[in-house]
XYZ file of C-alpha atoms in Angstrom:
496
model
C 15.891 -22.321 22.195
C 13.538 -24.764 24.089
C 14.004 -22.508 27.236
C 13.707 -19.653 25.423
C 10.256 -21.129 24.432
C 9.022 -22.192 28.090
C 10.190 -18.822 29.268
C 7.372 -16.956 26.314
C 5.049 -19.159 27.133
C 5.094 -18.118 30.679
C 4.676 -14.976 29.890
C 2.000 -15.848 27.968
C 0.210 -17.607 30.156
C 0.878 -14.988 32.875
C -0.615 -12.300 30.346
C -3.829 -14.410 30.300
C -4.379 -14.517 33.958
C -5.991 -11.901 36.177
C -3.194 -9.980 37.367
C -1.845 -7.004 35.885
C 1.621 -6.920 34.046
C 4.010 -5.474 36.691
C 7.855 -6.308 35.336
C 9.162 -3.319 32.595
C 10.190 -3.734 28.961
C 14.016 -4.207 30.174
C 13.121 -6.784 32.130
C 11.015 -9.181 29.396
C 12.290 -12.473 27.664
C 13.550 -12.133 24.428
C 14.495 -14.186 21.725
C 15.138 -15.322 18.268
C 12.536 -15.800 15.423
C 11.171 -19.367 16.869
C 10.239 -22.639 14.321
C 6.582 -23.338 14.613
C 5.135 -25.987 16.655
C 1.342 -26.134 17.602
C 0.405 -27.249 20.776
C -2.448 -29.244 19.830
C -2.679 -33.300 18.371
C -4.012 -31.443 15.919
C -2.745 -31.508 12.155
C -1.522 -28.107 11.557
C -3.529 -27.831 8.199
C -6.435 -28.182 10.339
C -6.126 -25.500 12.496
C -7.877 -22.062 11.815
C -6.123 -19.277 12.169
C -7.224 -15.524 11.125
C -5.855 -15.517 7.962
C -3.659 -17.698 5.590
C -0.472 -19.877 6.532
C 1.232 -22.157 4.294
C 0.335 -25.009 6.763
C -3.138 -24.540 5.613
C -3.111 -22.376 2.169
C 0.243 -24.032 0.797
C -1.270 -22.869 -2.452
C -1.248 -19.235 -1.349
C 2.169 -19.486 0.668
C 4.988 -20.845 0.061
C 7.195 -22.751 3.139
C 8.396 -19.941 5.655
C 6.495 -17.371 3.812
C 4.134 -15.207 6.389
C 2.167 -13.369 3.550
C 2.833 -14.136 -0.002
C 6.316 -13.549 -0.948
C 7.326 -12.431 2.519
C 9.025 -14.411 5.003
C 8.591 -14.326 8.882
C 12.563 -13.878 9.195
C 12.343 -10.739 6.658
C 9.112 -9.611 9.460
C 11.673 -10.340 12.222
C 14.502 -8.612 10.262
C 12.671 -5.189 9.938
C 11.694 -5.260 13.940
C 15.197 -5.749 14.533
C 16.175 -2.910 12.351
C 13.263 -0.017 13.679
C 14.454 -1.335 17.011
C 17.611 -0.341 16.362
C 17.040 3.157 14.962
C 15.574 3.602 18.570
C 17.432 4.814 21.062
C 17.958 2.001 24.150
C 15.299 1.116 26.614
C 12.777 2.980 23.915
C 9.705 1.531 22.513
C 7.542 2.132 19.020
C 4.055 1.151 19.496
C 1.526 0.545 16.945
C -2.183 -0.533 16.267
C -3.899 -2.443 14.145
C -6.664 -0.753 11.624
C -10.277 -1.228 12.577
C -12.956 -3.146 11.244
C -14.833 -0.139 8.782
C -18.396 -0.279 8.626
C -20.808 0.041 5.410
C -24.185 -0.344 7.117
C -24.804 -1.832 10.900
C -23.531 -4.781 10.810
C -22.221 -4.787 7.135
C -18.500 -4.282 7.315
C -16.095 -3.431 4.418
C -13.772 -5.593 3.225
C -10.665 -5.096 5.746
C -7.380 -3.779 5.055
C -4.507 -3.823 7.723
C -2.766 -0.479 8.612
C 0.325 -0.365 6.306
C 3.210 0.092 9.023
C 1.613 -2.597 11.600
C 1.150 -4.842 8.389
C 5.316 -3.842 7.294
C 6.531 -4.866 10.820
C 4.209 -8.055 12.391
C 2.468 -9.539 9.043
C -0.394 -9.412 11.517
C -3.774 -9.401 9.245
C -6.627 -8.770 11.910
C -8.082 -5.904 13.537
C -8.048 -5.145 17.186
C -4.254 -5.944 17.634
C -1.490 -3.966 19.342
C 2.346 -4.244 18.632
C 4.988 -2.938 21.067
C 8.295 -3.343 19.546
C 11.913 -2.222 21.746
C 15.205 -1.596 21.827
C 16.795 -4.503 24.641
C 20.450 -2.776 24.411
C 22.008 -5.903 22.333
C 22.261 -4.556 18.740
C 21.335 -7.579 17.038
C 18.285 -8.332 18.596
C 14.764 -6.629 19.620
C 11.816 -7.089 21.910
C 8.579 -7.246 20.371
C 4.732 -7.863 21.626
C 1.398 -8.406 19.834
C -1.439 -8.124 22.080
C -4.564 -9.336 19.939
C -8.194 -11.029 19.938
C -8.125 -14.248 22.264
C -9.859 -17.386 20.535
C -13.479 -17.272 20.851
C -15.463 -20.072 19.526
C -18.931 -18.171 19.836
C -17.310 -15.068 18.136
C -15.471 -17.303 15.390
C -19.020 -18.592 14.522
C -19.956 -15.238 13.303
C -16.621 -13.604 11.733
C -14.526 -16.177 10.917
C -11.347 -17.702 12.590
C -9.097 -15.885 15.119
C -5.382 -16.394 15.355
C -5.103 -15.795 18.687
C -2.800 -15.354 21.535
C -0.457 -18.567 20.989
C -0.114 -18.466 17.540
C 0.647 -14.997 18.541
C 3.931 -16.518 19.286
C 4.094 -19.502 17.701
C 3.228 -18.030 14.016
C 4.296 -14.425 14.514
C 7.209 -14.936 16.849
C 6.161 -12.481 19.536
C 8.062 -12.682 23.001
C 5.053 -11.562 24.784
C 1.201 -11.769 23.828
C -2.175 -11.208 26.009
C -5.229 -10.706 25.139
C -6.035 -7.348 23.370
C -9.264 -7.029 25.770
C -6.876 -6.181 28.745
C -4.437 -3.766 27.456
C -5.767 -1.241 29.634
C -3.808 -3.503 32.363
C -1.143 -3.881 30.482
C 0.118 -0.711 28.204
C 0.516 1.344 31.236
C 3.720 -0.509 33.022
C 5.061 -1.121 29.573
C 5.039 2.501 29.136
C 6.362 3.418 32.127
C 8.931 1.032 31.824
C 10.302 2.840 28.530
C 12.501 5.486 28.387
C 10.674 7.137 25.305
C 7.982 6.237 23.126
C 7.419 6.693 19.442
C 4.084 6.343 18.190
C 1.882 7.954 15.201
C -1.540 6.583 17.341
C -2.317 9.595 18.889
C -2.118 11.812 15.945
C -4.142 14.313 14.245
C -5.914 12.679 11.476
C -5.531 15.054 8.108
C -7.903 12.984 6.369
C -10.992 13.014 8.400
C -13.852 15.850 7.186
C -13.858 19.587 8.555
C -17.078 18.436 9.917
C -16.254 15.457 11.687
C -13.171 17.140 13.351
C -15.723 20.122 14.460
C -18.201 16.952 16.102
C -15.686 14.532 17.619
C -12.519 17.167 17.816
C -8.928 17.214 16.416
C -7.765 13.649 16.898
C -10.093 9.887 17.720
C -7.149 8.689 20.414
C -8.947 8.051 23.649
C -8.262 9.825 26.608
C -7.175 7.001 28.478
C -4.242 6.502 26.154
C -3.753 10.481 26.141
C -3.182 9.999 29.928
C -0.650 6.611 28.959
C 1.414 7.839 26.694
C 2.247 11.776 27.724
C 2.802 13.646 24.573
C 5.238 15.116 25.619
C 7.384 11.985 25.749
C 6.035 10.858 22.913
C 8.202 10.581 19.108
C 6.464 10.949 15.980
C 7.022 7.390 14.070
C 6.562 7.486 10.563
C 9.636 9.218 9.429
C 11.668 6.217 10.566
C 9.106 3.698 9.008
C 9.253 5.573 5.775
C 13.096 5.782 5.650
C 12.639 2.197 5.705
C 9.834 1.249 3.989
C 11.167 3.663 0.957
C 13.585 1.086 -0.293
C 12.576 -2.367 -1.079
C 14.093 -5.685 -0.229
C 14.622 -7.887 -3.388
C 11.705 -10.131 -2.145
C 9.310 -7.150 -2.093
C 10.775 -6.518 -5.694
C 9.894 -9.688 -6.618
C 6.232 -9.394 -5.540
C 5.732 -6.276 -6.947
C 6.802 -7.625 -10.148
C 4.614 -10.802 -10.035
C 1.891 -8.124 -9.073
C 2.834 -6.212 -12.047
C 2.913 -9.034 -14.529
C -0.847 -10.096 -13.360
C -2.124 -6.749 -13.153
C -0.425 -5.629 -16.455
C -2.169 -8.350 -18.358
C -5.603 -7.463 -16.949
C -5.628 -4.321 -18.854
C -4.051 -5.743 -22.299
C -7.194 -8.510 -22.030
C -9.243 -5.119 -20.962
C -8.418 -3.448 -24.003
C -8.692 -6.492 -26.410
C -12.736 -5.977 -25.856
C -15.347 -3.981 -26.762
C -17.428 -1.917 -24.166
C -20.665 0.119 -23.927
C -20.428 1.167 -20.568
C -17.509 2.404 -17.928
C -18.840 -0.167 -15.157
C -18.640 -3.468 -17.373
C -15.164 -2.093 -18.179
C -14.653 -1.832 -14.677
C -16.171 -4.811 -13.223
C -14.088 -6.989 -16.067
C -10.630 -5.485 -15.271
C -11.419 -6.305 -11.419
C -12.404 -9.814 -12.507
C -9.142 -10.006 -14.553
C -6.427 -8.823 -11.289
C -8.025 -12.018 -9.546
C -8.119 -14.480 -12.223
C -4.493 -13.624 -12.996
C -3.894 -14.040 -8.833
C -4.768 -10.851 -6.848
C -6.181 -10.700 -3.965
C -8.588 -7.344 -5.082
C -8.665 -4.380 -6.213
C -5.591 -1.958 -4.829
C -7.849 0.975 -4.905
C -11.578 1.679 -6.760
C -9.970 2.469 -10.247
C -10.872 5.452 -12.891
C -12.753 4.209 -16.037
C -13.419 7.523 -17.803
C -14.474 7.731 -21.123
C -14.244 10.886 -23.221
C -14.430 14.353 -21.453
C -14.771 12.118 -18.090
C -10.871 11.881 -18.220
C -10.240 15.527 -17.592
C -11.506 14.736 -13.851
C -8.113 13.161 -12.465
C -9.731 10.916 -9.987
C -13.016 10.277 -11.317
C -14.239 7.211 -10.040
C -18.170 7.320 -10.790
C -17.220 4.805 -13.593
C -21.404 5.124 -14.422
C -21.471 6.524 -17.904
C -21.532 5.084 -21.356
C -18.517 4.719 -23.695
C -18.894 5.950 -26.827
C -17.081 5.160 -30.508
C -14.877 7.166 -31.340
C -13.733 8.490 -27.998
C -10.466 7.579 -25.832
C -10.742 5.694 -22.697
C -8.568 6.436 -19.414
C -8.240 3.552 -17.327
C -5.798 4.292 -13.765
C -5.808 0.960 -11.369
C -4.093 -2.179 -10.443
C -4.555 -5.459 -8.238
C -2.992 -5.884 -4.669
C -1.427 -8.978 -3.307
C -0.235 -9.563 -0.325
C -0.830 -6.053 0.538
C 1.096 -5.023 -2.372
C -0.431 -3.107 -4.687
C 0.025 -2.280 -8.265
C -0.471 1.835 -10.600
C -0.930 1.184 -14.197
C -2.653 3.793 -16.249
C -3.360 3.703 -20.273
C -5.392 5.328 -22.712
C -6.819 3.567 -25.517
C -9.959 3.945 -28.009
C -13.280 2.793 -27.148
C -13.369 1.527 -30.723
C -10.156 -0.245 -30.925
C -8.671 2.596 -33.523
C -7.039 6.176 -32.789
C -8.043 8.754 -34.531
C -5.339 11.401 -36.099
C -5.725 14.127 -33.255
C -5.848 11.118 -30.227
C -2.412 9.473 -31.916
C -0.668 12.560 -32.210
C -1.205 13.925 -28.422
C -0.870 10.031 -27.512
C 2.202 9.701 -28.700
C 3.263 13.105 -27.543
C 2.399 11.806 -23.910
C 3.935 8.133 -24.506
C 7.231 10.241 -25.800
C 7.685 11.708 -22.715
C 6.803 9.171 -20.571
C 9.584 6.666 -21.942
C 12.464 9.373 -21.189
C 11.567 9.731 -17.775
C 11.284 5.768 -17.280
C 14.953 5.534 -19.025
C 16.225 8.064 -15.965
C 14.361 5.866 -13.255
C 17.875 4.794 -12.312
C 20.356 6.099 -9.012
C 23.046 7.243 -11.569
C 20.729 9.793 -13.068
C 21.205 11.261 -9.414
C 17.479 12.941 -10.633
C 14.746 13.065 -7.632
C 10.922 12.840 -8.682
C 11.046 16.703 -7.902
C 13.546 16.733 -10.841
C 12.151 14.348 -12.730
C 8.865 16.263 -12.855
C 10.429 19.256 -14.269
C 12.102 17.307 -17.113
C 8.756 15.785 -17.729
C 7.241 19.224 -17.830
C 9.781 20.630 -20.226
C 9.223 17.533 -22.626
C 5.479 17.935 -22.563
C 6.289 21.923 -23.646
C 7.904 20.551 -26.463
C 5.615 18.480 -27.473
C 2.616 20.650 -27.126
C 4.225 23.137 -29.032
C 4.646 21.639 -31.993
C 1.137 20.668 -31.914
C -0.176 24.510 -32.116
C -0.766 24.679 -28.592
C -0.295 27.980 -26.903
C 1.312 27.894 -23.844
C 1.650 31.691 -22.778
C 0.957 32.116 -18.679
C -0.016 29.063 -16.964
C -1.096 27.031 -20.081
C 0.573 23.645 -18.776
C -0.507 23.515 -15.050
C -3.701 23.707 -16.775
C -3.094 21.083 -18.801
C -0.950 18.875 -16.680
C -2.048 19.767 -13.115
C -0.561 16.528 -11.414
C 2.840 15.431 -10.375
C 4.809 13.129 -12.436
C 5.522 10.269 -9.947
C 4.498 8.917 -6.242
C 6.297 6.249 -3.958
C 4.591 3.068 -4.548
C 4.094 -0.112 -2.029
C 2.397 -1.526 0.226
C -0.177 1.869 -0.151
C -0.966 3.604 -3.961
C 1.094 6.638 -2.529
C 3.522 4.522 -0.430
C 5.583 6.557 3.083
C 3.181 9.344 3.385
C 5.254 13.139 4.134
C 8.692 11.135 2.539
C 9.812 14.317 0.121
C 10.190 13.552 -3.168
C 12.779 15.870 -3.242
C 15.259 13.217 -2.188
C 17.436 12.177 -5.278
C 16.275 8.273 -6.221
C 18.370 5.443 -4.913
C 17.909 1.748 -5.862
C 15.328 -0.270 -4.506
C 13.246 2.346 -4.284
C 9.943 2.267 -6.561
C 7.808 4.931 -8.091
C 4.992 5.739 -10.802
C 5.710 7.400 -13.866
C 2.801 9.121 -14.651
C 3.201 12.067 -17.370
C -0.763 13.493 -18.757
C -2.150 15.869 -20.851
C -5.737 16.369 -20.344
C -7.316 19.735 -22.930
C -10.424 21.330 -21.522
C -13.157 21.532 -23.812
C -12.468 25.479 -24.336
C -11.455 27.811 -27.528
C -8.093 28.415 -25.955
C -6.834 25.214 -27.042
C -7.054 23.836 -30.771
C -10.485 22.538 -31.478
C -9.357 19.230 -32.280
C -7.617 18.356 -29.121
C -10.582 19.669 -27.092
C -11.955 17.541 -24.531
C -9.086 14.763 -24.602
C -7.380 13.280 -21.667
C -4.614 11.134 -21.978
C -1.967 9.550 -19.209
C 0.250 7.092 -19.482
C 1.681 5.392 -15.768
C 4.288 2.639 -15.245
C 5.310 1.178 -11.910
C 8.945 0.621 -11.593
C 11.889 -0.119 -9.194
C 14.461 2.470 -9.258
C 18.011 0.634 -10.491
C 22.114 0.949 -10.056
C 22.064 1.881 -13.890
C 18.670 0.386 -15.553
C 14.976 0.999 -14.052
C 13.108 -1.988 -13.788
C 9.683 -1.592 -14.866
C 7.261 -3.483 -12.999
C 4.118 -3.794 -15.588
C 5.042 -3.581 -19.144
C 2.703 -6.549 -19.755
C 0.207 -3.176 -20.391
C 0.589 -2.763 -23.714
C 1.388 1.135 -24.574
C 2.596 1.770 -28.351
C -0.141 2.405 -30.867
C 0.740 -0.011 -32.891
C 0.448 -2.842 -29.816
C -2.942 -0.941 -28.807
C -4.755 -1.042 -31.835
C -3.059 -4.574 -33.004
C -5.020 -6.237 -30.285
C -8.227 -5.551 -32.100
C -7.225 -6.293 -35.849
């Protein structure tokens, strides 16, 4: 192991000089996940780094964690595990997200790109990871090129990791400085027998208009000329089949996410508010009192008729007695996040027409959780149409008409989403795949009645959903955040 260490730290060193990489990915060092040491007199709880390590947030981290609840072994384990879904000599290479701006100068709070984040634990911006295939089986080669230590920098944005905790925190083989990748990528590259990589893809979610100004992708076109598309594998598909299914650690954080972000909204709804935003700005105040990092996305307060918008997030309007309020958010931690939804009136009481559709929802709702299991053999594609069949039901014997295309009308969404380390976790994963265990999903069944004669006048203008996070089981589902409170009688108890 000691030689193994002298033999990264050359490379390390021989990163940092002035000439350009020259030896091919089957020719690096490789090695184990290494201990820590810190070359430095130095106590270790001393040190800055660019974001928290149980040597110096041991009340964030516990000992061999890398992010809360994740270990760097589990970080090595999923390298080795990509690597090997790669075919020999090949190489996956990913980057870090950017810093997003608000204003000039005035940056956003920062958020690592999910599939970097799943593989290094890395938690800064400007960073590269090049992980391989060596041939062995058991084993993988992996790089992080990042931001070099800077003390005039640090001054300004904080701490930097850097290029030896590079590899003595995040148990790269090889590190350099981020600032001389051009010297660097190209040899790796070449060195590779084929490449998979998402970075030089179209972007779906930038605007029509800023595809027309800056064209149909942001990679450079010096990497365009470094990695030739035509060599080049699309990525994702093999970090979704992995990321899809969650090791029991990840379970566990999800559920400590759960618990915290679960009891947010039963304080939420134990109060009385005037307004969507004080609503809003309490329940964020609540995920990090109960031990979230933030928000895991800007959350829908909607009172009244505002709950027929599915995403509304203007949360600016007042809340007025007598209507229902629809509340769709959740804390992240460690990444994690957390989807809770309820419904519950402003004034702490339901009226006769808001229990009766509530309860139709919450009906439904509880039989799909109860099939959240792998021996219902049911996919969320499934799933959805049992939900949609349940909600006919239930409608019906309520008076509602539901000739034509009554219920996409008044359920437009899907039932369920993957859920993770992003709100809808493995982007393009179908959800046509029958549910395994260890997988984890929303339940998310709604009935929202537009404020027009077709419908019966007293369910006009109501919008109701009721979500759950859980963890697909062998034979149970595990719910992740029934610390909500959901049943009426719970709901309006918290008030009396």
């Amino acid at each position: 192991m000691s030689a193994c260490r002298s033999l990264v730290r050359q490379c390390a060193i021989h990163l940092r000089s002035s000439r350009p990489l020259t030896h091919s990915l089957r020719q690096l060092p490789r090695c184990n996940p290494l201990p820590r040491s810190y070359a430095t007199s130095v106590a270790a709880a001393e040190l800055k780094f660019g974001q928290p390590l149980h040597e110096t947030h041991p009340h964030i981290l516990s000992p061999g964690e890398l992010t809360p609840g994740i270990t760097a072994l589990e970080y090595a384990q999923r390298r080795s595990k990509l690597a090997n879904k790669l075919s020999k000599g090949a190489i996956a290479v990913l980057a870090a997200s950017e810093v997003k701006y608000r204003a000039q100068g005035i940056f956003n709070e920062y958020r690592q790109d999910s599939n970097f984040f799943y593989l290094t634990g890395f938690n800064e911006p400007n960073a590269l990871a090049i992980i391989g295939n060596d041939g062995s089986g058991d084993n993988h080669i992996f790089h992080l090129y990042v931001r070099e230590k800077d003390p005039k920098a640090e001054l300004w944005d904080g701490a930097r990791s850097g290029t030896q905790a590079a590899v003595d925190v995040f148990n790269a083989d090889e590190t350099g400085n981020i600032e001389r990748i051009g010297d660097i990528l190209p040899s790796i590259v070449q060195g590779a027998t084929e490449v998979y990589s998402d970075i030089p893809a179209f972007d779906g979610s930038r605007s029509s208009l800023n595809r027309y100004l800056y064209g149909p992708t942001i990679a450079s076109e010096k990497l365009k000329k470094v990695i030739d598309h035509r060599r080049v594998k699309p990525l994702k598909h093999l970090l979704n089949e992995m990321r899809v299914f969650k090791s029991e650690s990840e379970v566990v954080q999800m559920r400590r996410l759960g618990q915290a972000s679960g009891r947010a909204f039963t304080e939420a709804m134990r109060q009385d508010f005037t307004r969507e935003k004080d609503l809003y700005s309490f329940l964020e105040y609540q995920f990090k009192v109960n031990g979230c990092d933030t928000n895991a996305f800007v959350p829908v307060v909607a009172g009244g008729q505002n709950a027929l918008a599915i995403h509304y997030t203007r949360n600016d309007d007042v809340l007025k007695d007598g209507d229902l309020v629809l509340v769709d958010g959740g804390g992240e931690w460690g990444s994690y996040i957390s989807d809770i939804t309820r419904t519950w009136p402003v004034n702490g009481k339901f009226s006769d027409p808001q229990r009766d559709l509530y309860n139709a929802v919450l009906k439904v709702h509880r039989s799909c959780l109860s099939l959240c299991r792998e021996t219902s053999n049911l996919s969320l594609d499934k799933l959805h149409g049992i939900a949609e069949t349940g909600l006919k039901d239930e409608l019906r014997s309520l008076g509602f008409d539901l000739s034509g295309n009554a219920l996409s009308t008044l359920f437009p969404h899907h039932l369920g989403h993957y859920v993770g380390l992003d709100v809808h976790d493995c982007p393009g994963y179908s959800r046509g795949f029958d549910l395994k265990a260890g997988q984890c999903i929303t339940i998310e069944p709604g009935i929202y009645v537009p404020n027009d004669e077709r419908w019966p006048a007293h369910f006009r203008g109501i919008g109701i959903r009721i979500e759950d996070s859980v963890c697909v089981g062998d034979e149970h589902p595990i719910v992740l955040t029934p610390e909500a409170v959901k049943e009426v009688e719970d709901i309006e108890a918290l008030r009396s």
